[in-house]
Short mmCIF file of C-alpha atoms in Angstrom, two decimals:
data_model
loop_
_atom_site.label_atom_id
_atom_site.label_comp_id
_atom_site.label_asym_id
_atom_site.label_seq_id
_atom_site.Cartn_x
_atom_site.Cartn_y
_atom_site.Cartn_z
CA MET A 952 7.57 89.53 -39.41
CA LYS A 953 6.09 87.58 -36.58
CA THR A 954 7.43 83.90 -36.81
CA VAL A 955 5.85 80.95 -34.75
CA ASP A 956 7.82 77.68 -34.29
CA ALA A 957 4.73 75.09 -33.97
CA LYS A 958 7.71 72.56 -34.51
CA GLY A 959 7.01 69.47 -32.52
CA LYS A 960 3.66 70.28 -31.00
CA LEU A 961 1.27 68.74 -31.69
CA CYS A 962 -2.35 69.36 -32.77
CA PRO A 963 -4.54 71.72 -31.96
CA LEU A 964 -1.73 73.56 -30.55
CA PRO A 965 -0.19 74.78 -33.76
CA LEU A 966 -3.58 75.71 -34.79
CA ILE A 967 -4.35 77.49 -31.47
CA LEU A 968 -0.60 79.74 -32.07
CA THR A 969 -1.35 80.65 -35.70
CA LYS A 970 -5.09 81.65 -35.32
CA LYS A 971 -3.30 83.96 -32.33
CA ALA A 972 -0.94 85.39 -34.61
CA LEU A 973 -2.97 86.25 -37.06
CA GLY A 974 -5.22 88.39 -34.89
CA GLU A 975 -1.91 90.34 -33.30
CA ILE A 976 -1.02 91.17 -36.77
CA ALA A 977 -1.83 93.67 -38.71
CA GLU A 978 -3.03 93.01 -42.34
CA ILE A 979 0.30 94.00 -44.41
CA GLU A 980 2.17 91.63 -42.12
CA THR A 981 3.38 88.51 -43.02
CA LEU A 982 3.68 85.29 -40.58
CA GLU A 983 5.77 83.17 -40.93
CA ILE A 984 5.00 79.46 -39.82
CA LEU A 985 7.44 76.53 -38.65
CA LEU A 986 6.14 72.64 -38.65
CA ASP A 987 7.93 69.61 -38.58
CA ASN A 988 5.28 67.11 -39.94
CA GLU A 989 2.86 66.81 -42.79
CA THR A 990 0.27 66.49 -40.43
CA SER A 991 0.31 69.38 -39.23
CA VAL A 992 0.85 71.12 -42.58
CA LYS A 993 -2.07 69.60 -43.81
CA ASN A 994 -4.43 70.56 -40.37
CA VAL A 995 -3.00 74.00 -40.69
CA THR A 996 -3.22 75.09 -44.75
CA ARG A 997 -6.84 73.62 -44.69
CA PHE A 998 -7.67 76.27 -41.49
CA LEU A 999 -5.61 78.80 -43.87
CA GLU A 1000 -7.74 77.91 -46.79
CA ASP A 1001 -10.75 78.08 -45.41
CA HIS A 1002 -10.09 81.69 -44.27
CA LYS A 1003 -8.88 83.11 -47.20
CA MET A 1004 -5.71 83.61 -45.99
CA ALA A 1005 -3.20 83.18 -48.71
CA PHE A 1006 -0.15 81.52 -47.98
CA LYS A 1007 3.30 79.80 -49.66
CA LEU A 1008 4.65 76.52 -48.24
CA THR A 1009 8.38 75.71 -48.77
CA GLN A 1010 10.00 72.99 -47.45
CA LYS A 1011 14.00 72.30 -46.23
CA GLY A 1012 14.95 68.70 -45.38
CA LYS A 1013 12.22 67.99 -42.42
CA GLU A 1014 11.17 71.06 -41.96
CA PHE A 1015 8.91 73.62 -43.34
CA ASN A 1016 7.85 77.40 -43.64
CA LEU A 1017 4.93 78.84 -44.28
CA LEU A 1018 4.79 82.64 -45.02
CA VAL A 1019 1.25 83.09 -44.97
CA SER A 1020 -0.86 87.15 -45.73
CA LYS A 1021 -3.55 88.40 -43.51
CA THR A 1022 -5.77 88.64 -46.27
CA GLY A 1023 -8.43 86.99 -44.66
CA VAL A 1024 -10.35 86.74 -41.20
CA ILE A 1025 -10.98 84.69 -38.62
CA PRO A 1026 -14.15 84.57 -36.11
CA GLU A 1027 -12.91 84.78 -32.69
CA SER A 1028 -15.58 81.74 -32.37
CA THR A 1029 -13.99 79.31 -34.62
CA ASN A 1030 -13.33 76.01 -33.05
CA VAL A 1031 -9.65 75.17 -34.50
CA GLU A 1032 -9.81 71.44 -32.98
CA GLU A 1033 -12.43 70.49 -35.66
CA TYR A 1034 -9.22 71.08 -38.07
CA CYS A 1035 -6.77 68.55 -36.38
CA GLU A 1036 -6.80 65.54 -38.90
CA VAL A 1037 -7.56 62.46 -36.88
CA GLU A 1038 -6.61 59.38 -39.09
CA LEU A 1039 -8.75 57.25 -39.56
CA PRO A 1040 -6.93 54.10 -36.68
CA GLN A 1041 -8.86 51.49 -38.48
CA LYS A 1042 -10.46 50.49 -41.65
CA SER A 1043 -14.24 50.77 -41.74
CA ASN A 1044 -15.69 48.59 -43.81
CA TYR A 1045 -19.77 49.81 -43.22
CA MET A 1046 -21.76 52.24 -43.99
CA ILE A 1047 -24.55 53.49 -43.32
CA ALA A 1048 -28.25 54.27 -45.32
CA PHE A 1049 -30.85 57.22 -44.06
CA GLN A 1050 -33.85 56.27 -45.75
CA ARG A 1051 -36.03 58.43 -42.60
CA ASP A 1052 -35.81 61.66 -40.61
CA VAL A 1053 -36.49 59.23 -37.32
CA LEU A 1054 -34.25 56.11 -35.88
CA GLY A 1055 -36.80 52.85 -35.33
CA ASP A 1056 -39.93 52.26 -35.03
CA GLY A 1057 -41.91 54.14 -33.13
CA VAL A 1058 -43.80 57.06 -31.36
CA LYS A 1059 -42.08 60.03 -33.71
CA GLU A 1060 -41.00 62.20 -31.13
CA LEU A 1061 -38.90 59.60 -29.72
CA GLY A 1062 -37.40 58.24 -33.58
CA ILE A 1063 -36.41 62.15 -34.00
CA LEU A 1064 -34.51 62.53 -30.61
CA LEU A 1065 -32.70 59.30 -31.40
CA ILE A 1066 -32.12 59.73 -34.57
CA LYS A 1067 -30.27 63.04 -33.44
CA ALA A 1068 -27.86 61.28 -30.51
CA PHE A 1069 -27.38 58.98 -33.77
CA VAL A 1070 -25.96 61.39 -35.63
CA ASN A 1071 -24.27 63.17 -33.33
CA THR A 1072 -22.52 60.42 -31.44
CA LEU A 1073 -20.43 59.21 -34.44
CA PRO A 1074 -17.98 61.96 -34.64
CA GLU A 1075 -17.03 59.97 -31.61
CA VAL A 1076 -16.83 56.66 -32.28
CA ASP A 1077 -13.36 54.80 -33.00
CA ILE A 1078 -14.46 53.31 -36.90
CA LYS A 1079 -15.89 55.84 -38.85
CA PRO A 1080 -18.44 54.41 -41.79
CA THR A 1081 -16.82 55.33 -44.90
CA SER A 1082 -20.10 56.29 -46.63
CA LEU A 1083 -23.11 58.00 -45.53
CA VAL A 1084 -26.37 58.14 -47.93
CA PHE A 1085 -29.82 60.12 -47.38
CA LEU A 1086 -32.70 58.94 -49.10
CA ASN A 1087 -36.74 60.66 -48.87
CA SER A 1088 -37.56 61.76 -45.44
CA GLY A 1089 -33.85 61.05 -44.48
CA ILE A 1090 -32.63 64.22 -46.69
CA VAL A 1091 -34.25 66.62 -43.87
CA LEU A 1092 -30.99 65.51 -41.83
CA THR A 1093 -29.02 67.16 -44.29
CA LEU A 1094 -30.31 70.34 -44.94
CA ILE A 1095 -28.99 73.73 -43.95
CA ASP A 1096 -31.29 74.05 -40.91
CA SER A 1097 -30.67 70.27 -39.65
CA PRO A 1098 -30.14 69.78 -35.87
CA VAL A 1099 -27.37 67.18 -36.80
CA ILE A 1100 -26.20 69.61 -40.16
CA ASP A 1101 -21.89 70.10 -37.66
CA SER A 1102 -21.82 66.38 -36.86
CA LEU A 1103 -22.37 65.58 -40.65
CA LYS A 1104 -19.95 68.68 -41.76
CA LYS A 1105 -17.32 67.15 -39.30
CA LEU A 1106 -17.93 64.61 -40.45
CA GLU A 1107 -17.53 65.31 -44.41
CA LYS A 1108 -14.46 66.93 -43.13
CA ILE A 1109 -12.54 64.11 -41.92
CA GLY A 1110 -12.91 61.80 -45.14
CA VAL A 1111 -17.09 60.14 -44.31
CA GLU A 1112 -18.61 60.41 -47.97
CA ILE A 1113 -22.04 61.73 -47.58
CA LEU A 1114 -24.04 61.16 -50.34
CA VAL A 1115 -27.93 62.84 -50.65
CA CYS A 1116 -30.43 62.01 -52.98
CA GLY A 1117 -30.39 64.35 -56.15
CA THR A 1118 -34.63 62.73 -56.64
CA CYS A 1119 -35.98 63.28 -52.93
CA LEU A 1120 -34.63 66.45 -52.60
CA ASP A 1121 -36.47 67.38 -55.75
CA TYR A 1122 -39.71 66.13 -54.48
CA TYR A 1123 -39.92 67.19 -51.27
CA GLN A 1124 -38.26 70.66 -53.37
CA LYS A 1125 -35.07 70.63 -51.15
CA LYS A 1126 -32.48 71.23 -53.46
CA THR A 1127 -31.52 75.19 -52.49
CA GLU A 1128 -31.44 74.03 -49.23
CA LEU A 1129 -29.12 71.12 -49.09
CA GLY A 1130 -25.92 72.04 -46.43
CA VAL A 1131 -23.61 68.89 -46.91
CA GLY A 1132 -22.84 66.51 -49.01
CA LYS A 1133 -23.03 66.14 -52.65
CA ILE A 1134 -26.44 65.81 -54.32
CA SER A 1135 -26.43 61.98 -55.98
CA ASN A 1136 -28.77 59.96 -57.78
CA MET A 1137 -29.13 55.60 -57.46
CA TYR A 1138 -26.32 55.06 -59.67
CA ASP A 1139 -23.96 56.38 -57.21
CA ILE A 1140 -26.03 54.97 -54.01
CA LEU A 1141 -26.26 51.42 -55.04
CA ASP A 1142 -23.02 51.57 -55.77
CA ARG A 1143 -21.24 52.30 -52.43
CA LEU A 1144 -24.51 49.91 -51.30
CA SER A 1145 -23.03 46.80 -53.44
CA ARG A 1146 -19.75 47.86 -52.30
CA SER A 1147 -19.66 47.79 -48.80
CA GLY A 1148 -19.23 44.96 -46.24
CA ASN A 1149 -22.31 46.28 -44.01
CA VAL A 1150 -25.22 48.86 -44.39
CA VAL A 1151 -26.34 50.34 -40.99
CA TYR A 1152 -29.98 51.04 -41.12
CA PRO A 1153 -30.43 53.68 -38.45
CA MET B 593 -35.96 71.18 -7.19
CA LEU B 594 -32.42 69.93 -7.22
CA PHE B 595 -30.11 72.53 -8.93
CA ILE B 596 -26.22 72.43 -8.67
CA PRO B 597 -24.71 74.89 -10.22
CA ASN B 598 -21.22 74.16 -12.02
CA PHE B 599 -21.66 70.59 -10.28
CA GLN B 600 -18.12 68.63 -10.81
CA HIS B 601 -18.62 64.97 -12.10
CA PRO B 602 -17.04 63.22 -8.71
CA THR B 603 -14.77 60.61 -11.00
CA SER B 604 -10.86 63.21 -11.43
CA LYS B 605 -11.51 62.54 -15.55
CA PHE B 606 -13.53 66.18 -14.98
CA GLN B 607 -11.46 68.27 -12.64
CA HIS B 608 -8.70 68.73 -13.01
CA LEU B 609 -7.99 72.30 -15.47
CA HIS B 610 -7.73 71.80 -18.94
CA PHE B 611 -6.99 74.33 -21.44
CA PHE B 612 -8.98 73.21 -23.83
CA MET B 613 -12.60 74.53 -23.90
CA ASN B 614 -15.57 72.41 -22.22
CA TYR B 615 -18.75 71.90 -23.17
CA ILE B 616 -21.49 71.49 -21.20
CA ILE B 617 -23.41 68.99 -20.76
CA LEU B 618 -27.08 68.65 -19.45
CA VAL B 619 -28.20 65.33 -17.82
CA PHE B 620 -32.11 65.23 -17.43
CA GLU B 621 -33.49 62.52 -15.51
CA SER B 622 -35.63 60.98 -17.62
CA THR B 623 -36.33 61.03 -22.22
CA HIS B 624 -39.80 63.21 -21.43
CA ARG B 625 -37.43 65.88 -19.67
CA VAL B 626 -35.16 65.75 -22.29
CA LEU B 627 -37.43 66.47 -25.40
CA LYS B 628 -39.29 68.97 -23.01
CA ALA B 629 -36.13 70.90 -22.32
CA GLU B 630 -35.39 70.36 -26.70
CA LYS B 631 -38.67 72.39 -27.12
CA ILE B 632 -38.04 75.13 -24.45
CA LEU B 633 -34.65 75.57 -26.25
CA LEU B 634 -35.87 75.33 -29.75
CA ASP B 635 -38.80 78.02 -29.01
CA LYS B 636 -35.95 80.31 -28.01
CA LYS B 637 -33.88 79.63 -30.99
CA VAL B 638 -30.77 78.05 -28.36
CA LYS B 639 -28.34 76.40 -30.08
CA PHE B 640 -27.62 73.24 -28.78
CA ASP B 641 -26.99 69.13 -30.22
CA ILE B 642 -28.64 66.31 -28.32
CA ILE B 643 -26.59 63.19 -27.77
CA THR B 644 -26.30 60.24 -26.22
CA THR B 645 -25.02 61.06 -22.39
CA PRO B 646 -21.90 60.22 -22.30
CA LYS B 647 -20.36 57.11 -20.79
CA ASP B 648 -18.10 58.44 -18.54
CA ILE B 649 -21.26 60.12 -17.01
CA SER B 650 -24.03 57.95 -16.96
CA SER B 651 -24.22 54.36 -18.82
CA ASP B 652 -27.18 54.32 -19.00
CA CYS B 653 -28.53 54.62 -22.24
CA GLY B 654 -29.61 58.19 -22.17
CA MET B 655 -30.28 61.41 -24.25
CA ALA B 656 -28.74 64.58 -23.02
CA ILE B 657 -27.71 68.36 -23.78
CA ARG B 658 -24.83 69.60 -25.26
CA ILE B 659 -23.90 73.43 -25.07
CA ASN B 660 -20.87 75.06 -27.11
CA PRO B 661 -20.25 77.78 -24.42
CA LEU B 662 -18.78 79.42 -27.73
CA VAL B 663 -21.93 79.21 -29.25
CA SER B 664 -24.65 79.41 -27.34
CA ASN B 665 -24.75 81.82 -23.46
CA GLN B 666 -25.50 79.11 -20.80
CA ASN B 667 -26.33 81.10 -18.68
CA GLU B 668 -29.22 81.97 -20.79
CA ILE B 669 -29.91 78.07 -20.81
CA GLU B 670 -29.35 77.61 -17.68
CA THR B 671 -32.47 80.53 -16.25
CA LEU B 672 -34.66 79.33 -19.22
CA LEU B 673 -34.62 75.24 -18.00
CA THR B 674 -35.17 76.84 -14.33
CA GLU B 675 -37.53 78.88 -15.08
CA SER B 676 -39.61 76.34 -16.42
CA GLY B 677 -38.94 73.97 -13.22
CA ILE B 678 -36.98 71.49 -15.18
CA VAL B 679 -34.34 69.36 -13.03
CA TYR B 680 -30.80 68.38 -14.24
CA MET B 681 -27.27 67.84 -13.88
CA LEU B 682 -24.57 69.32 -15.51
CA TYR B 683 -21.77 68.10 -16.65
CA LYS B 684 -18.55 69.71 -18.33
CA LYS B 685 -16.88 67.67 -21.22
CA GLU B 686 -13.54 68.34 -22.56
CA MET B 687 -14.01 69.35 -26.51
CA GLN B 688 -12.03 67.07 -29.00
#
């Protein structure tokens, strides 16, 4: 049995070592991963789950032991760093309501460019919004072929809630093309808007 | 034509070798150029992101193109842009 000792190592190292080791072992083999903090366990198990790897987790004192069976495949292109949990460093008290597929008023071409940059920059801001809601033509940003789909998925993964107007998806006949977030209704959307300290309308 | 292959940012932040992969960041001299480049790449179905130009590269409110080398071929993109006479500067940014 192959063992990866990732004790004392910070993200993304445990993930990199895990991915590498899983690439090296045969399908019938078991991989043992040693970890010493809960964040690493959370990140590594999320990574394993997403790639359909069966595992058993045991804890002995401060040490965690993961026994992994190679039941899935990890594509070479997988970016393990996406599994590094980023704890929200400061309490966020704002949300963003996307009501259009552009940012601001003006020439549409520029508005589209700006909204892409806006969403793609969001994962890099220190204080993330609590929720994103998408209404009317704003819903196109959440569809499978959206140019900002990767950034939205990244935000959802670190805990930003994404609500998409169901009526709007229905009206534009895009329900089957939703690529991220939850289909939602006016009750939930108004609930979030009314609870939020600040709402940003791009 | 201004074309600087593998142009490295003068500040040290971008110079030392990293264990991690880097994004390729293409910076253009105007928003119109960004839009033109975007159109060329989209027509060829190349995957990339429009981002705000990272602060360490420029303090202007500029748009840039970010390429993930694990997803898209840098050489193909550079060839497409160069063939169309698009001027750009190339930077690398550590993936986060």
